[in-house]
Amino acid sequence: MSKHHYARLLGEQGHHVFFVEPPDLAARGTTVAIERSVATGVDVVRYRIPFPYRTKFHARWLFQSLMNRTAPRIVRAVGEPIDLVWDFDDNLLFNDLRRFSAGRRVFHPVDNIAPELSSAKHAQLILSNNEAYMASLPPCGRARY
């Protein structure tokens, strides 16, 4: 199942889901927009970043620092407490899920993770559908399934 299916099914069960898209690279800025999805209970979060996206590849430490400042902007735009952040990203965007101020943090890698990018993202729970993806993560003392 894709992350979109999880979002849709959770929304249909009565949860309010905010599906955070990758950043809009067409323009720079600090805009965060919440758009109603066609799926029941799912809103799509679209945002811009005020720095060049290519820093992700050329100055990884700077990119992560700037993305850590982007997460609280998203939280403010959502405008309500976040109970759970469930991240399927392969560690190329948000590397510290604590920045979303959620009560629970789940990391669910669904792709290979390059060893130099590997991180458990400060998740409290790690899920994966593939043992190879799980094995690519560093030890973190968190529950893994």
Short mmCIF file of C-alpha atoms in Angstrom, two decimals:
data_model
loop_
_atom_site.label_atom_id
_atom_site.label_comp_id
_atom_site.label_asym_id
_atom_site.label_seq_id
_atom_site.Cartn_x
_atom_site.Cartn_y
_atom_site.Cartn_z
CA MET A 1 0.00 0.00 0.00
CA SER A 2 1.20 3.48 -0.68
CA LYS A 3 1.28 6.28 1.87
CA HIS A 4 -1.67 7.83 0.00
CA HIS A 5 -3.76 4.75 0.75
CA TYR A 6 -2.89 4.92 4.45
CA ALA A 7 -3.92 8.59 4.53
CA ARG A 8 -7.20 7.92 2.75
CA LEU A 9 -8.12 4.97 4.96
CA LEU A 10 -7.30 6.86 8.15
CA GLY A 11 -9.38 9.80 6.94
CA GLU A 12 -12.32 7.51 6.16
CA GLN A 13 -12.11 6.14 9.73
CA GLY A 14 -12.69 9.63 11.12
CA HIS A 15 -9.13 10.83 11.67
CA HIS A 16 -8.11 14.27 10.41
CA VAL A 17 -5.06 13.59 8.23
CA PHE A 18 -2.66 16.24 6.97
CA PHE A 19 -0.70 14.80 4.05
CA VAL A 20 2.55 16.77 3.74
CA GLU A 21 3.79 16.90 0.15
CA PRO A 22 7.45 17.51 -0.79
CA PRO A 23 8.27 21.21 -1.10
CA ASP A 24 6.99 23.20 -4.08
CA LEU A 25 10.15 23.88 -6.07
CA ALA A 26 8.50 26.21 -8.59
CA ALA A 27 8.94 29.23 -6.35
CA ARG A 28 10.72 30.22 -3.18
CA GLY A 29 9.12 31.63 -0.10
CA THR A 30 7.66 30.62 3.21
CA THR A 31 4.10 29.96 2.13
CA VAL A 32 2.30 26.98 3.64
CA ALA A 33 -1.11 26.15 2.18
CA ILE A 34 -3.65 23.62 3.42
CA GLU A 35 -5.91 22.26 0.68
CA ARG A 36 -8.90 19.97 1.06
CA SER A 37 -8.30 16.65 -0.66
CA VAL A 38 -10.90 14.67 -2.57
CA ALA A 39 -10.43 11.98 0.10
CA THR A 40 -12.63 12.28 3.19
CA GLY A 41 -10.76 13.58 6.22
CA VAL A 42 -7.53 14.32 4.34
CA ASP A 43 -6.03 17.76 3.82
CA VAL A 44 -2.93 18.25 1.67
CA VAL A 45 -0.15 20.47 2.98
CA ARG A 46 1.85 22.26 0.29
CA TYR A 47 4.77 24.47 1.25
CA ARG A 48 7.64 26.44 -0.19
CA ILE A 49 11.15 26.70 1.14
CA PRO A 50 13.09 29.99 1.16
CA PHE A 51 16.38 28.38 0.13
CA PRO A 52 17.67 26.51 -2.93
CA TYR A 53 16.60 22.85 -2.92
CA ARG A 54 19.98 21.83 -4.30
CA THR A 55 21.49 22.46 -0.85
CA LYS A 56 20.07 19.01 -0.07
CA PHE A 57 22.82 17.56 -2.26
CA HIS A 58 25.66 20.04 -1.76
CA ALA A 59 25.35 21.20 1.85
CA ARG A 60 23.35 18.48 3.57
CA TRP A 61 23.94 19.84 7.08
CA LEU A 62 22.60 23.25 6.03
CA PHE A 63 19.59 21.72 4.28
CA GLN A 64 18.67 19.71 7.39
CA SER A 65 19.03 22.77 9.60
CA LEU A 66 16.74 24.77 7.33
CA MET A 67 14.19 21.95 7.06
CA ASN A 68 14.17 21.74 10.87
CA ARG A 69 12.91 25.33 10.78
CA THR A 70 10.34 24.45 8.13
CA ALA A 71 8.58 21.79 10.23
CA PRO A 72 7.32 24.27 12.88
CA ARG A 73 5.95 26.50 10.08
CA ILE A 74 3.93 23.54 8.85
CA VAL A 75 2.70 22.84 12.40
CA ARG A 76 1.55 26.46 12.81
CA ALA A 77 -0.29 26.32 9.47
CA VAL A 78 -2.08 23.12 10.49
CA GLY A 79 -3.41 25.07 13.46
CA GLU A 80 -4.23 22.14 15.69
CA PRO A 81 -2.23 19.73 17.86
CA ILE A 82 -0.66 16.86 15.96
CA ASP A 83 -1.20 13.48 17.60
CA LEU A 84 0.95 11.43 15.24
CA VAL A 85 3.54 12.12 12.57
CA TRP A 86 4.00 9.12 10.26
CA ASP A 87 6.95 9.60 7.94
CA PHE A 88 7.54 7.42 4.87
CA ASP A 89 10.39 9.53 3.49
CA ASP A 90 13.78 7.95 2.86
CA ASN A 91 15.51 10.63 4.99
CA LEU A 92 15.97 13.22 2.29
CA LEU A 93 13.63 15.85 3.76
CA PHE A 94 12.88 15.89 7.50
CA ASN A 95 15.49 14.10 9.59
CA ASP A 96 14.12 15.03 13.03
CA LEU A 97 10.45 14.21 13.53
CA ARG A 98 10.48 15.87 16.96
CA ARG A 99 10.21 19.21 15.13
CA PHE A 100 6.55 18.43 14.40
CA SER A 101 5.71 18.43 18.15
CA ALA A 102 3.59 15.32 17.75
CA GLY A 103 2.67 13.02 20.62
CA ARG A 104 3.84 10.00 18.59
CA ARG A 105 6.50 9.70 15.89
CA VAL A 106 6.61 6.79 13.42
CA PHE A 107 9.21 6.27 10.71
CA HIS A 108 8.16 3.85 7.97
CA PRO A 109 10.89 3.52 5.32
CA VAL A 110 9.56 2.10 2.06
CA ASP A 111 12.74 2.30 0.03
CA ASN A 112 16.47 1.69 0.31
CA ILE A 113 18.28 4.25 2.42
CA ALA A 114 21.82 5.24 1.50
CA PRO A 115 24.15 4.48 4.45
CA GLU A 116 25.42 8.05 4.59
CA LEU A 117 21.83 9.31 4.98
CA SER A 118 20.61 6.62 7.34
CA SER A 119 18.78 7.85 10.43
CA ALA A 120 15.95 6.73 12.66
CA LYS A 121 14.73 10.36 12.64
CA HIS A 122 14.10 10.31 16.42
CA ALA A 123 11.04 8.16 15.80
CA GLN A 124 9.48 6.26 18.69
CA LEU A 125 8.43 3.39 16.44
CA ILE A 126 9.92 2.11 13.18
CA LEU A 127 7.85 0.07 10.72
CA SER A 128 8.89 -1.42 7.41
CA ASN A 129 7.64 -3.89 4.85
CA ASN A 130 11.17 -4.99 3.99
CA GLU A 131 13.92 -6.28 6.27
CA ALA A 132 16.61 -4.75 4.03
CA TYR A 133 15.17 -1.28 4.62
CA MET A 134 15.10 -1.92 8.35
CA ALA A 135 18.67 -3.24 8.35
CA SER A 136 19.94 -0.05 6.70
CA LEU A 137 18.94 1.98 9.77
CA PRO A 138 21.39 2.57 12.62
CA PRO A 139 20.68 1.07 16.05
CA CYS A 140 18.47 3.45 18.00
CA GLY A 141 16.88 1.44 20.80
CA ARG A 142 13.38 1.94 19.37
CA ALA A 143 10.72 -0.69 18.64
CA ARG A 144 10.99 -2.06 15.09
CA TYR A 145 8.44 -4.12 13.22
#
